[in-house]
XYZ file of N, CA, C and O in Angstrom:
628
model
N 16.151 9.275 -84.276
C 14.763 9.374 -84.055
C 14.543 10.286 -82.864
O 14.853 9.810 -81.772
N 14.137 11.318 -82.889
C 13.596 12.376 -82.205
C 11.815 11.911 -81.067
O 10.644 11.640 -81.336
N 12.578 12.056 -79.933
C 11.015 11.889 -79.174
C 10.155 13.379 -79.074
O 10.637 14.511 -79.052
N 8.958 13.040 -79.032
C 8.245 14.473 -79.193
C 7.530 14.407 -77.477
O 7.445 13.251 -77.062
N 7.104 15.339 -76.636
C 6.471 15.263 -75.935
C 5.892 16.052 -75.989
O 6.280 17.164 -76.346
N 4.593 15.722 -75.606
C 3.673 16.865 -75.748
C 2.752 17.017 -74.852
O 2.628 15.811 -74.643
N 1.842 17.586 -73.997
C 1.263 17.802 -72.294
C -0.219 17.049 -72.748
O -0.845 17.213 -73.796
N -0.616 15.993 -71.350
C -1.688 15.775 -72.312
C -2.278 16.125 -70.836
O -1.681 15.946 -69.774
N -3.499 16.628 -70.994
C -4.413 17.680 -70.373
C -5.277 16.617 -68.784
O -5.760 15.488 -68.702
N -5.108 17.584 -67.950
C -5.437 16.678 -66.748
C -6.847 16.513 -66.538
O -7.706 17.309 -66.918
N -7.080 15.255 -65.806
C -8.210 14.867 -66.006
C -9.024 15.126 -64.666
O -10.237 14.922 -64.601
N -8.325 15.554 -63.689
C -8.668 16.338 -62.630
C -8.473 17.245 -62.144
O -7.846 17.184 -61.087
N -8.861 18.424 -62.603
C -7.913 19.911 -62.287
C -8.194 20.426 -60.545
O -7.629 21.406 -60.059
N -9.299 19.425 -59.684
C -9.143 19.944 -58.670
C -10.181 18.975 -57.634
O -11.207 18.508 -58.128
N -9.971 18.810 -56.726
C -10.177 17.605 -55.549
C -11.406 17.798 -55.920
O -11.541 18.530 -56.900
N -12.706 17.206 -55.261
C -14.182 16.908 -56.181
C -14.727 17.328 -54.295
O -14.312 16.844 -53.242
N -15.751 18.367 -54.543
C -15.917 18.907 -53.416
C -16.524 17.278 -52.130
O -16.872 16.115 -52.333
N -16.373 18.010 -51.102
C -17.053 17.065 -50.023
C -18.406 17.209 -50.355
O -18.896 18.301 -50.644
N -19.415 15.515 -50.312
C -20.701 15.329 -49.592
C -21.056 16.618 -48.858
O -20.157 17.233 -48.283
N -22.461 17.118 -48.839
C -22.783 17.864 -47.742
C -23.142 17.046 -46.493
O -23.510 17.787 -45.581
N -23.146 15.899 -46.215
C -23.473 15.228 -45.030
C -21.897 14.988 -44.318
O -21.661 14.445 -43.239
N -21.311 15.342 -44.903
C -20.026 15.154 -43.862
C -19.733 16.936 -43.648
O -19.709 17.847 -44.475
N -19.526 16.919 -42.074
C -19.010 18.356 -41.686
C -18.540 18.141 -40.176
O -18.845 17.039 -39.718
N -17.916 18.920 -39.405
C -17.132 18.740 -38.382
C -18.449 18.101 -37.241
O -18.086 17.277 -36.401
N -19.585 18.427 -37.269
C -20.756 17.548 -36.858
C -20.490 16.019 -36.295
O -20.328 15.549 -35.169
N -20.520 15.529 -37.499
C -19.810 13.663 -38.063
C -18.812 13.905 -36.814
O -19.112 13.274 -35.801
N -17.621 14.762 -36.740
C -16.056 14.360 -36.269
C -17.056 14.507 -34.715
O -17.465 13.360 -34.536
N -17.483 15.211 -33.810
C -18.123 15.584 -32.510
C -18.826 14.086 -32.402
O -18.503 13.276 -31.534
N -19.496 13.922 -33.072
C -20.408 12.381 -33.069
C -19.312 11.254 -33.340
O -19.771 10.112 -33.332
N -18.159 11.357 -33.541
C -17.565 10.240 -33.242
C -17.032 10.483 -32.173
O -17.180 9.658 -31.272
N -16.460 11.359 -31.997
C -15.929 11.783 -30.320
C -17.281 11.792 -29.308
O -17.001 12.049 -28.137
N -18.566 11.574 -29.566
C -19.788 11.191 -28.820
C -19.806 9.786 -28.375
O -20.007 9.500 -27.195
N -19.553 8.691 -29.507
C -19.435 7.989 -29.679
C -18.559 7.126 -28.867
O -19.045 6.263 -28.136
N -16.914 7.376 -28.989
C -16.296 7.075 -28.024
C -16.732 7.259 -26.731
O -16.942 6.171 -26.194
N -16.977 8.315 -25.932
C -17.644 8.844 -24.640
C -18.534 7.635 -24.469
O -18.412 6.889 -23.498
N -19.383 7.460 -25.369
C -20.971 6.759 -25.228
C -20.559 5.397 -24.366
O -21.087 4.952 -23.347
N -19.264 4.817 -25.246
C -18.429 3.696 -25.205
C -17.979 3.326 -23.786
O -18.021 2.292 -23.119
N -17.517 4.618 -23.577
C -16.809 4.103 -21.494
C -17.835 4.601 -21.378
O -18.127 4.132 -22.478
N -18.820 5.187 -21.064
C -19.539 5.451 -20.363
C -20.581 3.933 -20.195
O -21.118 3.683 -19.117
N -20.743 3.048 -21.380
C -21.204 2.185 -21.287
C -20.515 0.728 -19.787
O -21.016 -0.139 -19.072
N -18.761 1.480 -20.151
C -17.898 -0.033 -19.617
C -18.196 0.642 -18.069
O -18.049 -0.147 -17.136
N -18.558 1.885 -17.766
C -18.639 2.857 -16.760
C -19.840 1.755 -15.907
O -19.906 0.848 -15.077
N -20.655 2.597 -16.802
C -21.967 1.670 -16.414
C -22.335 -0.440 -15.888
O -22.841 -1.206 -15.069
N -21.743 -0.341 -16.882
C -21.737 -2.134 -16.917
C -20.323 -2.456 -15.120
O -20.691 -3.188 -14.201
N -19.363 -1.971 -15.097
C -18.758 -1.800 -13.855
C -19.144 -1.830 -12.560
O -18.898 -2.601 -11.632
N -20.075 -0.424 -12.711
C -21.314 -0.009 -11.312
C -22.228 -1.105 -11.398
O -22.241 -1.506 -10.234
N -22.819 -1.668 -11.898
C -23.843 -2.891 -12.013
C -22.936 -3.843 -11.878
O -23.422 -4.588 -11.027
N -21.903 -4.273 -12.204
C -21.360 -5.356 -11.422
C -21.496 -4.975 -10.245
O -22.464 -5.462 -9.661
N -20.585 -3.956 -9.429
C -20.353 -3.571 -8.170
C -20.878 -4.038 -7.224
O -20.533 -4.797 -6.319
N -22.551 -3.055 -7.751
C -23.903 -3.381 -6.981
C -24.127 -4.669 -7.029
O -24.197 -5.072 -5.867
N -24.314 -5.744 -7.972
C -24.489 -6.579 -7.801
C -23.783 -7.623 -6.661
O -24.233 -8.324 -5.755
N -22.801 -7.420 -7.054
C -21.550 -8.030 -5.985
C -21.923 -7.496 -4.415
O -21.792 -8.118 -3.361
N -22.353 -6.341 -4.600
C -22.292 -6.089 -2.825
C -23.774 -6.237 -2.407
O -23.980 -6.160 -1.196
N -24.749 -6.420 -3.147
C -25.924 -6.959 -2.775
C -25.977 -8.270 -2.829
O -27.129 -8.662 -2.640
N -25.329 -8.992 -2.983
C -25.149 -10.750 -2.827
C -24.207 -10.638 -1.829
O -24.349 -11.653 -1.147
N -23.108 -9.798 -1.254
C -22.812 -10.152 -0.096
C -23.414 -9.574 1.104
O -23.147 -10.136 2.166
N -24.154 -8.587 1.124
C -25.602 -8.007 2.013
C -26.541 -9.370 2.128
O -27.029 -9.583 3.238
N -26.780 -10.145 1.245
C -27.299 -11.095 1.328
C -27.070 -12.197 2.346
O -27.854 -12.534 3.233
N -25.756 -12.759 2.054
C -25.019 -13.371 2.259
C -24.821 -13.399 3.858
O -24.743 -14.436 4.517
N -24.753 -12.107 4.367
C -24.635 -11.185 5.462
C -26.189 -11.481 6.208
O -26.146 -12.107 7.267
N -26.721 -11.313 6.006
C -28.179 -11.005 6.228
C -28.673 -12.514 6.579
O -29.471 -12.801 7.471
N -28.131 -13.279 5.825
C -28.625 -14.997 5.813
C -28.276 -15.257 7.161
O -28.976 -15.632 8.101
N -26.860 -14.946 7.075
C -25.653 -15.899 7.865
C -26.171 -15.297 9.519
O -25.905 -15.894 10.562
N -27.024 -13.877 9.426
C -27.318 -13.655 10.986
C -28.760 -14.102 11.054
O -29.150 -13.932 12.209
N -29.670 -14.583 10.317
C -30.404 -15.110 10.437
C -30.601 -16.342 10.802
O -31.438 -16.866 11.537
N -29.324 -16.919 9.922
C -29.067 -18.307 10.866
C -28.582 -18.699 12.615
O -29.100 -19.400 13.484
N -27.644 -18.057 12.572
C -27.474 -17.539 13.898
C -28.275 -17.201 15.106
O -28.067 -17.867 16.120
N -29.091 -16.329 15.128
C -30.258 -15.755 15.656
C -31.291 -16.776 16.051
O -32.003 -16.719 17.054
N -31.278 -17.972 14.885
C -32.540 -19.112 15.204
C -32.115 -19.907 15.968
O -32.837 -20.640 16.645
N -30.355 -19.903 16.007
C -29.886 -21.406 16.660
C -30.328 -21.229 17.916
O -31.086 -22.111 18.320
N -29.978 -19.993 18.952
C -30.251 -19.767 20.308
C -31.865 -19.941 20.772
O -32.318 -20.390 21.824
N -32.707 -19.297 19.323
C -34.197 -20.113 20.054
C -34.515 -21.530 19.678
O -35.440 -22.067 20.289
N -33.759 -22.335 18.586
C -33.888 -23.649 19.190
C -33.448 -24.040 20.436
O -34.150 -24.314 21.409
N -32.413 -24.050 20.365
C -31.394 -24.353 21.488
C -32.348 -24.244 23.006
O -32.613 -25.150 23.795
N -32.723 -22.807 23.055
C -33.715 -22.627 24.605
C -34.795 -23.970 24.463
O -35.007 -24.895 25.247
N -35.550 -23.564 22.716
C -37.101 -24.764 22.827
C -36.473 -26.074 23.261
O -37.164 -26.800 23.977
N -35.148 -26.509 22.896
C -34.839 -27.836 23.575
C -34.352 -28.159 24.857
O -34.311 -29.311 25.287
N -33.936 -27.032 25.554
C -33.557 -27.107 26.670
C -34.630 -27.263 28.196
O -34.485 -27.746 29.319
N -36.242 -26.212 27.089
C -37.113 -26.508 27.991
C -37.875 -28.116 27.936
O -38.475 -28.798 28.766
N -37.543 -28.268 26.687
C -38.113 -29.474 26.643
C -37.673 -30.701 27.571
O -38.329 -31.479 28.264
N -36.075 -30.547 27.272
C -35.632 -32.171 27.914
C -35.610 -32.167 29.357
O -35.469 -31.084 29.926
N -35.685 -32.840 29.781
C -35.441 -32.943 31.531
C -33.900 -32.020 32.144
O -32.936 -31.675 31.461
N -34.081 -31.852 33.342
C -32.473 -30.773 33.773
C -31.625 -32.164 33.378
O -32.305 -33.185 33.281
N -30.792 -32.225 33.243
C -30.061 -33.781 33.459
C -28.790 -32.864 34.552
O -28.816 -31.725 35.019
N -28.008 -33.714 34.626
C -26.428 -33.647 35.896
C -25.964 -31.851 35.270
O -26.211 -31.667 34.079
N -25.501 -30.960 35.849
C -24.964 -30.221 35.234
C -23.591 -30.490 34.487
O -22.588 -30.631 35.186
N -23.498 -30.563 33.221
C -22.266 -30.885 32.585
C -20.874 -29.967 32.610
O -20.878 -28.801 32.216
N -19.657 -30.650 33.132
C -19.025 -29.422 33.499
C -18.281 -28.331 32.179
O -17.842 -28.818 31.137
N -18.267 -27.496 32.342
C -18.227 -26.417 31.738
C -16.404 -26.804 30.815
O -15.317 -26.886 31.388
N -16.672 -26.958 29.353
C -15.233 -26.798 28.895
C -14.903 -25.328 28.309
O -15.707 -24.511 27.860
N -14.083 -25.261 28.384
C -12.848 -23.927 28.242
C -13.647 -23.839 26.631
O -14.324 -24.766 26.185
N -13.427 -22.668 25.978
C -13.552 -22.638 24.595
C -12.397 -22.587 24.704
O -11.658 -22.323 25.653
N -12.110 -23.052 22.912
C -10.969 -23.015 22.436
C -10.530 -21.688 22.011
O -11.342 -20.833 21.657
N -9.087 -21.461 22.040
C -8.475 -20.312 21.774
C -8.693 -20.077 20.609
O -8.880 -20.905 19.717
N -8.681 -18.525 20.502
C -9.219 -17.918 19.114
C -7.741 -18.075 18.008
O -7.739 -18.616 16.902
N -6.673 -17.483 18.646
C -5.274 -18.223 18.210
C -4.494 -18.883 18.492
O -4.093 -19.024 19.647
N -4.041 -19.505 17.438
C -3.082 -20.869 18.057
C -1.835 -20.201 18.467
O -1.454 -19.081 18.128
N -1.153 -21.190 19.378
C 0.178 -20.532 19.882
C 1.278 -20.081 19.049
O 2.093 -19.219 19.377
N 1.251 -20.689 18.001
C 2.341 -20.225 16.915
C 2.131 -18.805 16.346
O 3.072 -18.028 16.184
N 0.645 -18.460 16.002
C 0.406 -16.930 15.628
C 0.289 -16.171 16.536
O -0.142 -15.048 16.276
N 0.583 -16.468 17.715
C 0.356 -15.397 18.647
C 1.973 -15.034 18.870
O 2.249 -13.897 19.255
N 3.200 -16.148 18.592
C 4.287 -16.241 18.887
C 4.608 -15.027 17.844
O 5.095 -13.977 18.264
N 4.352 -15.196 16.655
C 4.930 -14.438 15.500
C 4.230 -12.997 15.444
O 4.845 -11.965 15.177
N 2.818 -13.069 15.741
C 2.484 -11.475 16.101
C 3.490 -10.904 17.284
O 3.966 -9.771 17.210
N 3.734 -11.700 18.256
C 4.881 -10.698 19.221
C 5.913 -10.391 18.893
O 6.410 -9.267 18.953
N 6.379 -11.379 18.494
C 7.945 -11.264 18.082
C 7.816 -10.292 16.663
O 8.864 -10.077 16.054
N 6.732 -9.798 16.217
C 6.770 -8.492 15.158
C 6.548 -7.408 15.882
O 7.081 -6.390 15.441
N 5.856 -7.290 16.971
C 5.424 -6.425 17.981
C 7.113 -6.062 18.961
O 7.724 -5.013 19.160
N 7.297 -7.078 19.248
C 8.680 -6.278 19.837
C 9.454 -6.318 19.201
O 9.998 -7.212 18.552
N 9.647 -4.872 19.385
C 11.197 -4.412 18.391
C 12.586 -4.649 18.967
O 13.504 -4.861 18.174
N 12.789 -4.634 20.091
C 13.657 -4.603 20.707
C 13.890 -5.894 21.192
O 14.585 -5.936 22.207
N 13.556 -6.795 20.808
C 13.555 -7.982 21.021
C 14.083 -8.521 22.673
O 14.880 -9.455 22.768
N 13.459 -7.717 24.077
C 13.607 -7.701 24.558
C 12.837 -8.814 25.704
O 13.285 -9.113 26.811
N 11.370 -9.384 24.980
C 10.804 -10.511 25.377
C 9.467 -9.752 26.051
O 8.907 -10.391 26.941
N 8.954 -8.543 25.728
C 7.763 -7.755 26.434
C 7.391 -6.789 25.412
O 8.475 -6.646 24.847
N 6.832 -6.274 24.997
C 6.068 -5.281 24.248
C 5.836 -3.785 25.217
O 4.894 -3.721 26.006
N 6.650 -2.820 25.070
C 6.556 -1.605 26.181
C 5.625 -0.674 25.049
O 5.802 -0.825 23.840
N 4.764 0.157 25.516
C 4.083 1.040 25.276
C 4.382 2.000 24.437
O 3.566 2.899 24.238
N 5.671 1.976 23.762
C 6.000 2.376 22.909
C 6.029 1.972 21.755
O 5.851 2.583 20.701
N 6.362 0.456 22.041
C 6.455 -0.205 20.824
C 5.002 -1.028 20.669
O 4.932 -2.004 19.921
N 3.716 -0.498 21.527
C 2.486 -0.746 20.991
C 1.865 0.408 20.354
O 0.789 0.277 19.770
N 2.496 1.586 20.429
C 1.906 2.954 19.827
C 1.887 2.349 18.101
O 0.852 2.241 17.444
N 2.973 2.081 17.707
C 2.448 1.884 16.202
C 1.526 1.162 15.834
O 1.455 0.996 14.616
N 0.559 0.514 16.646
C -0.343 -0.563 16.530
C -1.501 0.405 17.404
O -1.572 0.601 18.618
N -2.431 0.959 16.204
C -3.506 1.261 16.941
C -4.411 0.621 17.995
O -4.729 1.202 19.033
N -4.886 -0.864 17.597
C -5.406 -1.878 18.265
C -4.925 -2.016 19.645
O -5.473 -1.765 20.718
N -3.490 -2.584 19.281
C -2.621 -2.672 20.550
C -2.444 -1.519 21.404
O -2.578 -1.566 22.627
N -2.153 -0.520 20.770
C -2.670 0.669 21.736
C -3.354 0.877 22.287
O -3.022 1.320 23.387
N -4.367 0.782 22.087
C -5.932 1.408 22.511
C -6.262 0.055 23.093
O -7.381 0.114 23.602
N -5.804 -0.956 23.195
C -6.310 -2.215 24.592
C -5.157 -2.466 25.395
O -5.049 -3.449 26.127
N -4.406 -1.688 25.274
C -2.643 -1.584 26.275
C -3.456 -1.950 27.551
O -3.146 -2.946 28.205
N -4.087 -1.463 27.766
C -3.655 -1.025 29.755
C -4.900 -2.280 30.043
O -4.882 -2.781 31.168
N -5.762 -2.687 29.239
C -6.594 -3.548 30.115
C -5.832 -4.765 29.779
O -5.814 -5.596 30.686
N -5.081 -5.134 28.502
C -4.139 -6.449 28.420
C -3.215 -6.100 29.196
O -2.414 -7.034 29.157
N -2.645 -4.945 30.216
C -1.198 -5.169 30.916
C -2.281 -5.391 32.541
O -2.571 -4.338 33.110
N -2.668 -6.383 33.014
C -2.824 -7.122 34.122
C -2.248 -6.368 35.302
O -2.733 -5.604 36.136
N -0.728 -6.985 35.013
C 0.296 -6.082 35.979
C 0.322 -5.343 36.558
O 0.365 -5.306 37.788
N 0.295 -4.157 35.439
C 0.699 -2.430 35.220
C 1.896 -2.311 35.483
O 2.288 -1.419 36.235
N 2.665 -3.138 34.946
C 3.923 -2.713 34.646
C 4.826 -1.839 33.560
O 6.017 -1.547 33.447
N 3.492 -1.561 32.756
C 3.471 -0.887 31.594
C 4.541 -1.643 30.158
O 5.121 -1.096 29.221
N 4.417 -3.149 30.589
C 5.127 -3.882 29.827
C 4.024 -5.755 29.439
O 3.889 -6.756 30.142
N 3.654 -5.513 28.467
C 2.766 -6.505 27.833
C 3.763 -8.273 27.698
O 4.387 -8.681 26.719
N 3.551 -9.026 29.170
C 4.172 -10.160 28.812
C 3.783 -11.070 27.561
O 2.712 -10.761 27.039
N 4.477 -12.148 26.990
C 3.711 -13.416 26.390
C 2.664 -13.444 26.408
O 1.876 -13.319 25.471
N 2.344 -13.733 28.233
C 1.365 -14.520 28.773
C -0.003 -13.172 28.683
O -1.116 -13.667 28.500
N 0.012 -11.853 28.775
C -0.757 -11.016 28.862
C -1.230 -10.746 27.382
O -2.294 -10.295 26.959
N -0.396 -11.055 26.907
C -0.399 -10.488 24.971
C -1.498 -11.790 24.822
O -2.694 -11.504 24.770
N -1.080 -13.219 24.753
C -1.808 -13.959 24.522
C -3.107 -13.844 25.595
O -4.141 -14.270 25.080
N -3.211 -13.534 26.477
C -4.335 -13.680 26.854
C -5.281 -12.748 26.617
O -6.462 -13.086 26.698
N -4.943 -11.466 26.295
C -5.415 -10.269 25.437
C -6.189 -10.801 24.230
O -7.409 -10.642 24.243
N -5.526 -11.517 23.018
C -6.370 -11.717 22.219
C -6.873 -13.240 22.290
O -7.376 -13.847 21.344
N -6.739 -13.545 23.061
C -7.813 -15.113 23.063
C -9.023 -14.723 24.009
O -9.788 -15.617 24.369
N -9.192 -13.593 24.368
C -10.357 -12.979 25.307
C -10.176 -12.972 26.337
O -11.224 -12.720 26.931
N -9.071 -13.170 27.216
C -8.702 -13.288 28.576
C -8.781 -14.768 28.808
O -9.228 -14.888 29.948
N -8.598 -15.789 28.363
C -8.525 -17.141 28.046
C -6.798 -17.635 27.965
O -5.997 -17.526 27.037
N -6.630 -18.247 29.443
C -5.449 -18.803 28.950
C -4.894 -19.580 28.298
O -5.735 -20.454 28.086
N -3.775 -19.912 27.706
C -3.841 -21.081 27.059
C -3.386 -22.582 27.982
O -3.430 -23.682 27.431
């Protein structure tokens, strides 16, 4: 038995043209599109931002307002009550405790020599630039006792 083949005729001789509404137009407007997209997360970002830093302007703004009133109560009651005994004056408390003042030095001297020399306050802008009124002395060497009293305000401990 003999097979026969024979061509049977195509039923699409050629791709079926494009829509006229699609043209490289469409492709720009999706690449618009994307753009549109961050520009949106762009946007929504900056409005957080602002928001965030106008609630802490706020925040800011409160906290010296509060402040500001305590000292004119404070006077309205002082004129009010009678002088009483003068009460004697306590020390404020230190701004740091002795342990962080221990570990800021002992990072401050390199040389672990038990003083902070003017060299080894140059890498410390701060410490630099208040060297000579925290060295008491002028020995041009920042004791313990000068370091700590430097940042507790001239307050010993």
């Amino acid at each position: 038995m003999s097979v026969q083949w024979r061509r049977v005729p195509q039923l699409v001789t050629k791709p079926a043209p494009l829509p006229m509404s699609y043209s490289p137009k469409k492709q720009i407007s999706a690449q618009t599109l994307q753009t549109a997209h961050k520009s949106r997360h762009l946007v929504w970002a900056t409005m957080l931002t602002l928001s965030a830093a106008a609630a802490l302007f706020a925040m800011h703004a409160q906290a010296q307002t509060t402040t500001a009133a305590a000292p004119v109560q404070a006077d309205a009651q002082a004129q009010a009550a009678p002088p009483a005994a003068a009460a004697p004056a306590t020390p404020a408390a230190p701004k740091y405790a002795a342990q962080d003042l221990e570990r800021a030095f002992n990072f401050l001297d390199a040389n672990r020599d038990g003083s902070i020399s003017r060299s080894e306050a140059a890498a410390f802008r701060n410490v630099a630039k208040h060297f000579d009124a925290a060295d008491t002395n002028k020995d041009n060497q920042l004791s313990r006792e000068e370091f700590g009293n430097a940042l507790n305000g001239g307050k010993p401990q």
